[in-house]
Amino acid sequence: MYILEVKNLKKVYTPRFGGNQVQALSSVSFGVEKGEYVAIMGESGSGKTTLLNILAALDTPTAGDVLLNGRNIGSIPQKEIAAFRRDNLGFVFQDFNLLDTFSIRDNIFLPLVLARKPYQEMERRLTPIARKLGIEPILAKYPYEVSGGEKQRTAIARAIITNPQLILADEPTGALDSRATDGLLRLFREINEEGQTILMVTHSTKAASFAQRVLFIKDGEIFHQLYKGDSSEEEMYQKIADTLTMIATGGERRG
């Protein structure tokens, strides 16, 4: 069963002061099953960031549809879209997007505060998440007092505390060192194994090798996809690297 369906998505940008239109996406279609872990890769300018922004309801397509659990995101009234994102989507960004004037605990609580959840419920939800992510000792600290890896674990906690339908991750390892990256990727795998659906945009071959499926975008279209199956991370890494080389050297589209 698809939790996310992308149908014939097209995005054309028209420059504000005239000039040629830019087609960022051209008839993109794919589905993500509930509990799946999918990575999206592509060179800069391939359209993957535009795609992520549309999936996050931060941008609207020129044509096509995005359905989350059967609901067309494009049909949601503008006044309801912020609440829809908060209640259904979890976000993990490269730059963490934490508020320096809020403690780690309050940063995690923020989407629940906006949803007007009672404090007791917020604490009840936080306790097992903080334990799992190893951030119990830093809950009273502020973002500027903790490491990059701890900031990213805080961002993950904030993303999953709402029990979202889908986590959207944008280059989640981009600002982390190798040790913190390894920890984050293991956490994503564990969260996914517990049933959380994850869609990640990344340049990192290593990050993508942890996903169950990798979609490659080229010139605004799905160019190719790889399924991990029974492959190890090392084997998947090599398959991804080979595919990226094929794309970079002008290989033919393989669907």
Tab-separated table of N, CA and C in Angstrom, residues 32-193:
chain	number	residue	atom	x	y	z
A	32	VAL	N	5.731	5.449	-2.669
A	32	VAL	CA	6.488	4.996	-1.499
A	32	VAL	C	5.537	4.211	-0.609
A	33	GLU	N	5.891	2.970	-0.322
A	33	GLU	CA	5.038	2.131	0.513
A	33	GLU	C	5.203	2.476	1.991
A	34	LYS	N	4.172	2.205	2.741
A	34	LYS	CA	4.227	2.423	4.187
A	34	LYS	C	5.357	1.598	4.782
A	35	GLY	N	6.217	2.236	5.579
A	35	GLY	CA	7.340	1.549	6.201
A	35	GLY	C	8.572	1.461	5.332
A	36	GLU	N	8.537	2.037	4.138
A	36	GLU	CA	9.683	1.975	3.240
A	36	GLU	C	10.680	3.088	3.572
A	37	TYR	N	11.929	2.869	3.182
A	37	TYR	CA	13.016	3.834	3.384
A	37	TYR	C	13.617	4.091	2.006
A	38	VAL	N	13.343	5.282	1.461
A	38	VAL	CA	13.727	5.610	0.091
A	38	VAL	C	14.681	6.792	0.081
A	39	ALA	N	15.733	6.688	-0.712
A	39	ALA	CA	16.663	7.800	-0.911
A	39	ALA	C	16.505	8.327	-2.328
A	40	ILE	N	16.644	9.640	-2.478
A	40	ILE	CA	16.611	10.285	-3.785
A	40	ILE	C	17.954	10.943	-4.024
A	41	MET	N	18.569	10.620	-5.159
A	41	MET	CA	19.879	11.163	-5.489
A	41	MET	C	19.841	11.810	-6.874
A	42	GLY	N	20.791	12.707	-7.097
A	42	GLY	CA	20.903	13.364	-8.389
A	42	GLY	C	21.908	14.490	-8.300
A	43	GLU	N	22.452	14.872	-9.438
A	43	GLU	CA	23.416	15.960	-9.460
A	43	GLU	C	22.732	17.275	-9.111
A	44	SER	N	23.510	18.287	-8.745
A	44	SER	CA	22.960	19.607	-8.485
A	44	SER	C	22.210	20.088	-9.722
A	45	GLY	N	21.010	20.619	-9.509
A	45	GLY	CA	20.205	21.076	-10.627
A	45	GLY	C	19.345	20.009	-11.257
A	46	SER	N	19.363	18.789	-10.697
A	46	SER	CA	18.596	17.683	-11.292
A	46	SER	C	17.105	17.765	-10.978
A	47	GLY	N	16.743	18.533	-9.948
A	47	GLY	CA	15.342	18.683	-9.582
A	47	GLY	C	14.957	18.066	-8.258
A	48	LYS	N	15.911	17.459	-7.558
A	48	LYS	CA	15.552	16.741	-6.331
A	48	LYS	C	15.113	17.676	-5.206
A	49	THR	N	15.710	18.861	-5.104
A	49	THR	CA	15.291	19.806	-4.064
A	49	THR	C	13.902	20.344	-4.366
A	50	THR	N	13.630	20.635	-5.641
A	50	THR	CA	12.289	21.062	-6.037
A	50	THR	C	11.274	19.989	-5.684
A	51	LEU	N	11.603	18.737	-5.959
A	51	LEU	CA	10.713	17.629	-5.635
A	51	LEU	C	10.442	17.572	-4.136
A	52	LEU	N	11.487	17.676	-3.345
A	52	LEU	CA	11.320	17.614	-1.888
A	52	LEU	C	10.432	18.750	-1.397
A	53	ASN	N	10.618	19.954	-1.927
A	53	ASN	CA	9.810	21.099	-1.497
A	53	ASN	C	8.333	20.890	-1.828
A	54	ILE	N	8.054	20.256	-2.970
A	54	ILE	CA	6.662	19.980	-3.321
A	54	ILE	C	6.081	18.907	-2.412
A	55	LEU	N	6.860	17.869	-2.128
A	55	LEU	CA	6.390	16.817	-1.218
A	55	LEU	C	6.140	17.360	0.179
A	56	ALA	N	6.910	18.380	0.566
A	56	ALA	CA	6.769	18.982	1.886
A	56	ALA	C	5.670	20.036	1.926
A	57	ALA	N	4.972	20.226	0.807
A	57	ALA	CA	3.922	21.237	0.688
A	57	ALA	C	4.468	22.645	0.915
A	58	LEU	N	5.741	22.834	0.571
A	58	LEU	CA	6.359	24.151	0.640
A	58	LEU	C	6.336	24.842	-0.725
A	59	ASP	N	6.020	24.084	-1.761
A	59	ASP	CA	5.923	24.595	-3.117
A	59	ASP	C	4.792	23.847	-3.808
A	60	THR	N	4.264	24.403	-4.881
A	60	THR	CA	3.168	23.763	-5.603
A	60	THR	C	3.633	23.367	-7.005
A	61	PRO	N	3.180	22.234	-7.513
A	61	PRO	CA	3.584	21.821	-8.857
A	61	PRO	C	2.834	22.598	-9.929
A	62	THR	N	3.433	22.670	-11.099
A	62	THR	CA	2.752	23.250	-12.257
A	62	THR	C	1.669	22.297	-12.746
A	63	ALA	N	1.940	21.009	-12.644
A	63	ALA	CA	0.961	19.980	-13.008
A	63	ALA	C	1.284	18.721	-12.223
A	64	GLY	N	0.283	17.837	-12.134
A	64	GLY	CA	0.495	16.587	-11.411
A	64	GLY	C	-0.037	16.636	-9.992
A	65	ASP	N	0.040	15.497	-9.309
A	65	ASP	CA	-0.539	15.369	-7.975
A	65	ASP	C	0.415	14.670	-7.017
A	66	VAL	N	0.292	15.052	-5.742
A	66	VAL	CA	0.985	14.370	-4.652
A	66	VAL	C	-0.074	13.948	-3.638
A	67	LEU	N	-0.154	12.637	-3.378
A	67	LEU	CA	-1.140	12.131	-2.435
A	67	LEU	C	-0.432	11.512	-1.236
A	68	LEU	N	-0.841	11.919	-0.053
A	68	LEU	CA	-0.342	11.329	1.182
A	68	LEU	C	-1.497	10.598	1.838
A	69	ASN	N	-1.381	9.277	1.917
A	69	ASN	CA	-2.474	8.438	2.419
A	69	ASN	C	-3.775	8.729	1.685
A	70	GLY	N	-3.655	8.926	0.369
A	70	GLY	CA	-4.830	9.135	-0.459
A	70	GLY	C	-5.332	10.559	-0.520
A	71	ARG	N	-4.789	11.455	0.293
A	71	ARG	CA	-5.240	12.846	0.286
A	71	ARG	C	-4.347	13.680	-0.621
A	72	ASN	N	-4.956	14.394	-1.547
A	72	ASN	CA	-4.210	15.222	-2.480
A	72	ASN	C	-3.733	16.488	-1.775
A	73	ILE	N	-2.414	16.621	-1.614
A	73	ILE	CA	-1.857	17.771	-0.904
A	73	ILE	C	-2.246	19.072	-1.598
A	74	GLY	N	-2.341	19.035	-2.938
A	74	GLY	CA	-2.662	20.248	-3.678
A	74	GLY	C	-4.060	20.773	-3.432
A	75	SER	N	-4.945	19.941	-2.892
A	75	SER	CA	-6.330	20.360	-2.646
A	75	SER	C	-6.534	20.926	-1.241
A	76	ILE	N	-5.484	20.917	-0.429
A	76	ILE	CA	-5.613	21.411	0.943
A	76	ILE	C	-5.621	22.936	0.934
A	77	PRO	N	-6.612	23.585	1.554
A	77	PRO	CA	-6.657	25.053	1.596
A	77	PRO	C	-5.397	25.630	2.246
A	78	GLN	N	-4.970	26.788	1.763
A	78	GLN	CA	-3.737	27.408	2.244
A	78	GLN	C	-3.746	27.620	3.758
A	79	LYS	N	-4.911	27.944	4.313
A	79	LYS	CA	-4.992	28.216	5.754
A	79	LYS	C	-4.819	26.951	6.590
A	80	GLU	N	-4.925	25.776	5.938
A	80	GLU	CA	-4.793	24.507	6.661
A	80	GLU	C	-3.464	23.817	6.421
A	81	ILE	N	-2.660	24.348	5.490
A	81	ILE	CA	-1.475	23.608	5.051
A	81	ILE	C	-0.424	23.496	6.145
A	82	ALA	N	-0.254	24.542	6.965
A	82	ALA	CA	0.742	24.486	8.038
A	82	ALA	C	0.380	23.397	9.043
A	83	ALA	N	-0.890	23.308	9.397
A	83	ALA	CA	-1.338	22.268	10.331
A	83	ALA	C	-1.184	20.886	9.712
A	84	PHE	N	-1.443	20.775	8.404
A	84	PHE	CA	-1.268	19.490	7.721
A	84	PHE	C	0.184	19.035	7.793
A	85	ARG	N	1.129	19.951	7.498
A	85	ARG	CA	2.551	19.598	7.574
A	85	ARG	C	2.921	19.166	8.985
A	86	ARG	N	2.454	19.931	9.960
A	86	ARG	CA	2.810	19.643	11.358
A	86	ARG	C	2.280	18.287	11.808
A	87	ASP	N	1.078	17.941	11.376
A	87	ASP	CA	0.429	16.723	11.860
A	87	ASP	C	0.819	15.463	11.085
A	88	ASN	N	1.317	15.632	9.861
A	88	ASN	CA	1.544	14.460	9.011
A	88	ASN	C	2.987	14.245	8.571
A	89	LEU	N	3.817	15.293	8.632
A	89	LEU	CA	5.176	15.213	8.122
A	89	LEU	C	6.183	15.549	9.211
A	90	GLY	N	7.285	14.820	9.215
A	90	GLY	CA	8.412	15.148	10.084
A	90	GLY	C	9.572	15.585	9.211
A	91	PHE	N	10.320	16.599	9.651
A	91	PHE	CA	11.392	17.144	8.827
A	91	PHE	C	12.737	17.053	9.543
A	92	VAL	N	13.758	16.615	8.802
A	92	VAL	CA	15.134	16.609	9.311
A	92	VAL	C	15.988	17.291	8.249
A	93	PHE	N	16.608	18.423	8.621
A	93	PHE	CA	17.360	19.228	7.671
A	93	PHE	C	18.862	19.172	7.932
A	94	GLN	N	19.626	19.518	6.899
A	94	GLN	CA	21.082	19.558	7.024
A	94	GLN	C	21.534	20.528	8.110
A	95	ASP	N	20.879	21.689	8.182
A	95	ASP	CA	21.312	22.716	9.137
A	95	ASP	C	20.516	22.685	10.445
A	96	PHE	N	19.791	21.597	10.674
A	96	PHE	CA	19.115	21.281	11.936
A	96	PHE	C	17.853	22.120	12.184
A	97	ASN	N	17.879	23.435	11.853
A	97	ASN	CA	16.724	24.312	12.060
A	97	ASN	C	16.238	24.319	13.508
A	98	LEU	N	17.184	24.432	14.433
A	98	LEU	CA	16.836	24.533	15.844
A	98	LEU	C	16.852	26.009	16.271
A	99	LEU	N	16.072	26.323	17.293
A	99	LEU	CA	16.012	27.688	17.819
A	99	LEU	C	16.986	27.818	18.981
A	100	ASP	N	17.967	28.694	18.844
A	100	ASP	CA	19.010	28.835	19.872
A	100	ASP	C	18.478	29.355	21.200
A	101	THR	N	17.341	30.037	21.194
A	101	THR	CA	16.784	30.578	22.443
A	101	THR	C	15.895	29.564	23.159
A	102	PHE	N	15.718	28.383	22.559
A	102	PHE	CA	14.946	27.308	23.181
A	102	PHE	C	15.902	26.213	23.635
A	103	SER	N	15.589	25.591	24.752
A	103	SER	CA	16.367	24.436	25.185
A	103	SER	C	16.146	23.282	24.208
A	104	ILE	N	16.974	22.246	24.347
A	104	ILE	CA	16.800	21.054	23.510
A	104	ILE	C	15.396	20.481	23.717
A	105	ARG	N	14.970	20.400	24.970
A	105	ARG	CA	13.622	19.880	25.272
A	105	ARG	C	12.550	20.708	24.574
A	106	ASP	N	12.649	22.024	24.660
A	106	ASP	CA	11.613	22.879	24.076
A	106	ASP	C	11.652	22.869	22.554
A	107	ASN	N	12.834	22.692	21.967
A	107	ASN	CA	12.902	22.543	20.517
A	107	ASN	C	12.145	21.298	20.066
A	108	ILE	N	12.297	20.218	20.820
A	108	ILE	CA	11.608	18.970	20.477
A	108	ILE	C	10.099	19.118	20.670
A	109	PHE	N	9.716	19.847	21.716
A	109	PHE	CA	8.301	20.024	22.023
A	109	PHE	C	7.571	20.939	21.043
A	110	LEU	N	8.301	21.754	20.299
A	110	LEU	CA	7.688	22.841	19.522
A	110	LEU	C	6.488	22.407	18.670
A	111	PRO	N	6.590	21.342	17.854
A	111	PRO	CA	5.404	20.984	17.049
A	111	PRO	C	4.214	20.560	17.904
A	112	LEU	N	4.477	19.984	19.084
A	112	LEU	CA	3.377	19.589	19.962
A	112	LEU	C	2.755	20.803	20.632
A	113	VAL	N	3.583	21.808	20.937
A	113	VAL	CA	3.065	23.061	21.496
A	113	VAL	C	2.145	23.726	20.478
A	114	LEU	N	2.580	23.765	19.232
A	114	LEU	CA	1.770	24.375	18.180
A	114	LEU	C	0.466	23.607	17.971
A	115	ALA	N	0.513	22.291	18.241
A	115	ALA	CA	-0.691	21.464	18.123
A	115	ALA	C	-1.537	21.499	19.398
A	116	ARG	N	-1.098	22.311	20.387
A	116	ARG	CA	-1.823	22.504	21.655
A	116	ARG	C	-1.970	21.206	22.459
A	117	LYS	N	-0.933	20.377	22.427
A	117	LYS	CA	-0.944	19.165	23.236
A	117	LYS	C	-0.636	19.508	24.691
A	118	PRO	N	-1.242	18.811	25.653
A	118	PRO	CA	-0.942	19.075	27.062
A	118	PRO	C	0.488	18.685	27.419
A	119	TYR	N	1.046	19.381	28.397
A	119	TYR	CA	2.450	19.174	28.759
A	119	TYR	C	2.716	17.739	29.187
A	120	GLN	N	1.787	17.142	29.920
A	120	GLN	CA	1.993	15.763	30.377
A	120	GLN	C	2.141	14.813	29.198
A	121	GLU	N	1.356	15.034	28.146
A	121	GLU	CA	1.465	14.178	26.962
A	121	GLU	C	2.802	14.394	26.261
A	122	MET	N	3.261	15.655	26.210
A	122	MET	CA	4.545	15.946	25.577
A	122	MET	C	5.673	15.219	26.310
A	123	GLU	N	5.656	15.259	27.631
A	123	GLU	CA	6.685	14.579	28.414
A	123	GLU	C	6.602	13.067	28.222
A	124	ARG	N	5.365	12.553	28.161
A	124	ARG	CA	5.174	11.111	27.980
A	124	ARG	C	5.749	10.654	26.637
A	125	ARG	N	5.554	11.454	25.606
A	125	ARG	CA	6.091	11.100	24.290
A	125	ARG	C	7.616	11.236	24.246
A	126	LEU	N	8.121	12.253	24.944
A	126	LEU	CA	9.558	12.537	24.858
A	126	LEU	C	10.409	11.469	25.528
A	127	THR	N	9.968	10.958	26.661
A	127	THR	CA	10.813	10.076	27.470
A	127	THR	C	11.403	8.904	26.680
A	128	PRO	N	10.593	8.081	25.985
A	128	PRO	CA	11.199	6.951	25.256
A	128	PRO	C	12.045	7.399	24.064
A	129	ILE	N	11.674	8.512	23.442
A	129	ILE	CA	12.433	9.004	22.286
A	129	ILE	C	13.809	9.490	22.719
A	130	ALA	N	13.839	10.269	23.802
A	130	ALA	CA	15.112	10.793	24.301
A	130	ALA	C	16.041	9.670	24.730
A	131	ARG	N	15.469	8.632	25.324
A	131	ARG	CA	16.271	7.485	25.747
A	131	ARG	C	16.839	6.765	24.529
A	132	LYS	N	16.000	6.551	23.533
A	132	LYS	CA	16.426	5.842	22.330
A	132	LYS	C	17.525	6.601	21.588
A	133	LEU	N	17.386	7.925	21.509
A	133	LEU	CA	18.337	8.740	20.754
A	133	LEU	C	19.545	9.166	21.592
A	134	GLY	N	19.554	8.805	22.872
A	134	GLY	CA	20.696	9.121	23.719
A	134	GLY	C	20.863	10.593	24.024
A	135	ILE	N	19.751	11.334	24.118
A	135	ILE	CA	19.847	12.776	24.357
A	135	ILE	C	19.278	13.182	25.716
A	136	GLU	N	18.996	12.218	26.574
A	136	GLU	CA	18.480	12.557	27.912
A	136	GLU	C	19.387	13.527	28.667
A	137	PRO	N	20.721	13.358	28.622
A	137	PRO	CA	21.588	14.255	29.407
A	137	PRO	C	21.636	15.699	28.898
A	138	ILE	N	21.163	15.955	27.683
A	138	ILE	CA	21.311	17.309	27.123
A	138	ILE	C	19.980	18.044	26.991
A	139	LEU	N	18.893	17.499	27.510
A	139	LEU	CA	17.582	18.101	27.300
A	139	LEU	C	17.480	19.520	27.846
A	140	ALA	N	18.221	19.831	28.903
A	140	ALA	CA	18.160	21.176	29.498
A	140	ALA	C	19.151	22.147	28.851
A	141	LYS	N	20.023	21.635	27.977
A	141	LYS	CA	21.002	22.495	27.318
A	141	LYS	C	20.378	23.218	26.129
A	142	TYR	N	21.177	24.108	25.535
A	142	TYR	CA	20.724	24.862	24.373
A	142	TYR	C	21.526	24.417	23.150
A	143	PRO	N	20.986	24.608	21.938
A	143	PRO	CA	21.661	24.112	20.736
A	143	PRO	C	23.119	24.531	20.612
A	144	TYR	N	23.460	25.756	21.035
A	144	TYR	CA	24.843	26.218	20.917
A	144	TYR	C	25.776	25.545	21.926
A	145	GLU	N	25.219	24.737	22.815
A	145	GLU	CA	26.032	24.058	23.824
A	145	GLU	C	26.295	22.591	23.486
A	146	VAL	N	25.751	22.102	22.365
A	146	VAL	CA	25.879	20.682	22.046
A	146	VAL	C	26.539	20.497	20.681
A	147	SER	N	26.949	19.264	20.394
A	147	SER	CA	27.664	18.960	19.153
A	147	SER	C	26.703	18.871	17.961
A	148	GLY	N	27.285	18.796	16.754
A	148	GLY	CA	26.469	18.648	15.557
A	148	GLY	C	25.646	17.378	15.563
A	149	GLY	N	26.258	16.286	16.008
A	149	GLY	CA	25.525	15.029	16.083
A	149	GLY	C	24.365	15.094	17.058
A	150	GLU	N	24.577	15.773	18.179
A	150	GLU	CA	23.504	15.929	19.177
A	150	GLU	C	22.397	16.831	18.633
A	151	LYS	N	22.779	17.854	17.884
A	151	LYS	CA	21.764	18.707	17.253
A	151	LYS	C	20.917	17.898	16.276
A	152	GLN	N	21.569	17.038	15.491
A	152	GLN	CA	20.810	16.267	14.519
A	152	GLN	C	19.915	15.247	15.200
A	153	ARG	N	20.359	14.659	16.303
A	153	ARG	CA	19.496	13.735	17.045
A	153	ARG	C	18.303	14.482	17.645
A	154	THR	N	18.544	15.738	18.049
A	154	THR	CA	17.443	16.583	18.529
A	154	THR	C	16.436	16.817	17.412
A	155	ALA	N	16.944	17.101	16.210
A	155	ALA	CA	16.062	17.327	15.065
A	155	ALA	C	15.250	16.068	14.740
A	156	ILE	N	15.878	14.900	14.874
A	156	ILE	CA	15.163	13.651	14.635
A	156	ILE	C	14.071	13.469	15.685
A	157	ALA	N	14.396	13.754	16.940
A	157	ALA	CA	13.398	13.637	18.007
A	157	ALA	C	12.208	14.548	17.728
A	158	ARG	N	12.487	15.770	17.302
A	158	ARG	CA	11.399	16.713	16.972
A	158	ARG	C	10.562	16.185	15.809
A	159	ALA	N	11.217	15.519	14.856
A	159	ALA	CA	10.510	15.008	13.678
A	159	ALA	C	9.594	13.839	14.009
A	160	ILE	N	10.024	12.969	14.925
A	160	ILE	CA	9.237	11.751	15.171
A	160	ILE	C	8.273	11.875	16.347
A	161	ILE	N	8.373	12.947	17.142
A	161	ILE	CA	7.532	13.048	18.336
A	161	ILE	C	6.068	13.252	17.976
A	162	THR	N	5.797	13.697	16.740
A	162	THR	CA	4.408	13.882	16.302
A	162	THR	C	3.812	12.615	15.685
A	163	ASN	N	4.584	11.535	15.665
A	163	ASN	CA	4.153	10.291	15.011
A	163	ASN	C	3.736	10.558	13.565
A	164	PRO	N	4.643	11.107	12.751
A	164	PRO	CA	4.260	11.524	11.399
A	164	PRO	C	4.016	10.353	10.460
A	165	GLN	N	3.222	10.611	9.421
A	165	GLN	CA	3.020	9.616	8.376
A	165	GLN	C	4.332	9.370	7.626
A	166	LEU	N	5.107	10.449	7.457
A	166	LEU	CA	6.293	10.390	6.611
A	166	LEU	C	7.351	11.336	7.149
A	167	ILE	N	8.608	10.868	7.215
A	167	ILE	CA	9.732	11.753	7.527
A	167	ILE	C	10.415	12.130	6.223
A	168	LEU	N	10.602	13.439	6.027
A	168	LEU	CA	11.340	13.960	4.884
A	168	LEU	C	12.675	14.482	5.393
A	169	ALA	N	13.759	13.931	4.866
A	169	ALA	CA	15.101	14.313	5.322
A	169	ALA	C	15.873	14.930	4.161
A	170	ASP	N	16.386	16.134	4.369
A	170	ASP	CA	17.122	16.861	3.329
A	170	ASP	C	18.593	16.915	3.699
A	171	GLU	N	19.416	16.113	3.037
A	171	GLU	CA	20.865	16.061	3.305
A	171	GLU	C	21.149	15.963	4.810
A	172	PRO	N	20.551	14.988	5.503
A	172	PRO	CA	20.654	14.955	6.969
A	172	PRO	C	22.059	14.745	7.508
A	173	THR	N	22.976	14.205	6.684
A	173	THR	CA	24.348	13.984	7.161
A	173	THR	C	25.303	15.064	6.668
A	174	GLY	N	24.802	16.041	5.944
A	174	GLY	CA	25.663	17.015	5.271
A	174	GLY	C	26.545	17.836	6.184
A	175	ALA	N	26.086	18.107	7.415
A	175	ALA	CA	26.855	18.953	8.329
A	175	ALA	C	27.528	18.149	9.438
A	176	LEU	N	27.598	16.828	9.270
A	176	LEU	CA	28.119	15.962	10.328
A	176	LEU	C	29.467	15.366	9.953
A	177	ASP	N	30.279	15.097	10.988
A	177	ASP	CA	31.531	14.385	10.738
A	177	ASP	C	31.222	12.898	10.562
A	178	SER	N	32.250	12.114	10.243
A	178	SER	CA	32.018	10.712	9.892
A	178	SER	C	31.421	9.911	11.056
A	179	ARG	N	31.874	10.187	12.263
A	179	ARG	CA	31.357	9.439	13.422
A	179	ARG	C	29.883	9.754	13.651
A	180	ALA	N	29.531	11.055	13.605
A	180	ALA	CA	28.133	11.448	13.805
A	180	ALA	C	27.266	10.937	12.665
A	181	THR	N	27.819	10.924	11.454
A	181	THR	CA	27.093	10.391	10.295
A	181	THR	C	26.748	8.926	10.500
A	182	ASP	N	27.723	8.138	10.950
A	182	ASP	CA	27.474	6.712	11.194
A	182	ASP	C	26.360	6.526	12.216
A	183	GLY	N	26.395	7.326	13.279
A	183	GLY	CA	25.371	7.225	14.310
A	183	GLY	C	23.991	7.580	13.788
A	184	LEU	N	23.930	8.645	12.986
A	184	LEU	CA	22.647	9.068	12.426
A	184	LEU	C	22.066	8.002	11.505
A	185	LEU	N	22.900	7.427	10.650
A	185	LEU	CA	22.408	6.431	9.699
A	185	LEU	C	21.916	5.175	10.411
A	186	ARG	N	22.589	4.806	11.490
A	186	ARG	CA	22.103	3.658	12.277
A	186	ARG	C	20.750	3.973	12.908
A	187	LEU	N	20.594	5.217	13.386
A	187	LEU	CA	19.323	5.623	13.986
A	187	LEU	C	18.201	5.608	12.958
A	188	PHE	N	18.465	6.140	11.777
A	188	PHE	CA	17.457	6.127	10.727
A	188	PHE	C	17.038	4.692	10.402
A	189	ARG	N	18.019	3.792	10.341
A	189	ARG	CA	17.703	2.402	10.040
A	189	ARG	C	16.825	1.798	11.141
A	190	GLU	N	17.173	2.063	12.404
A	190	GLU	CA	16.388	1.534	13.520
A	190	GLU	C	14.970	2.101	13.518
A	191	ILE	N	14.850	3.405	13.274
A	191	ILE	CA	13.528	4.037	13.249
A	191	ILE	C	12.689	3.447	12.123
A	192	ASN	N	13.329	3.225	10.987
A	192	ASN	CA	12.625	2.618	9.858
A	192	ASN	C	12.199	1.187	10.170
A	193	GLU	N	13.081	0.433	10.812
A	193	GLU	CA	12.760	-0.952	11.157
A	193	GLU	C	11.589	-1.036	12.129
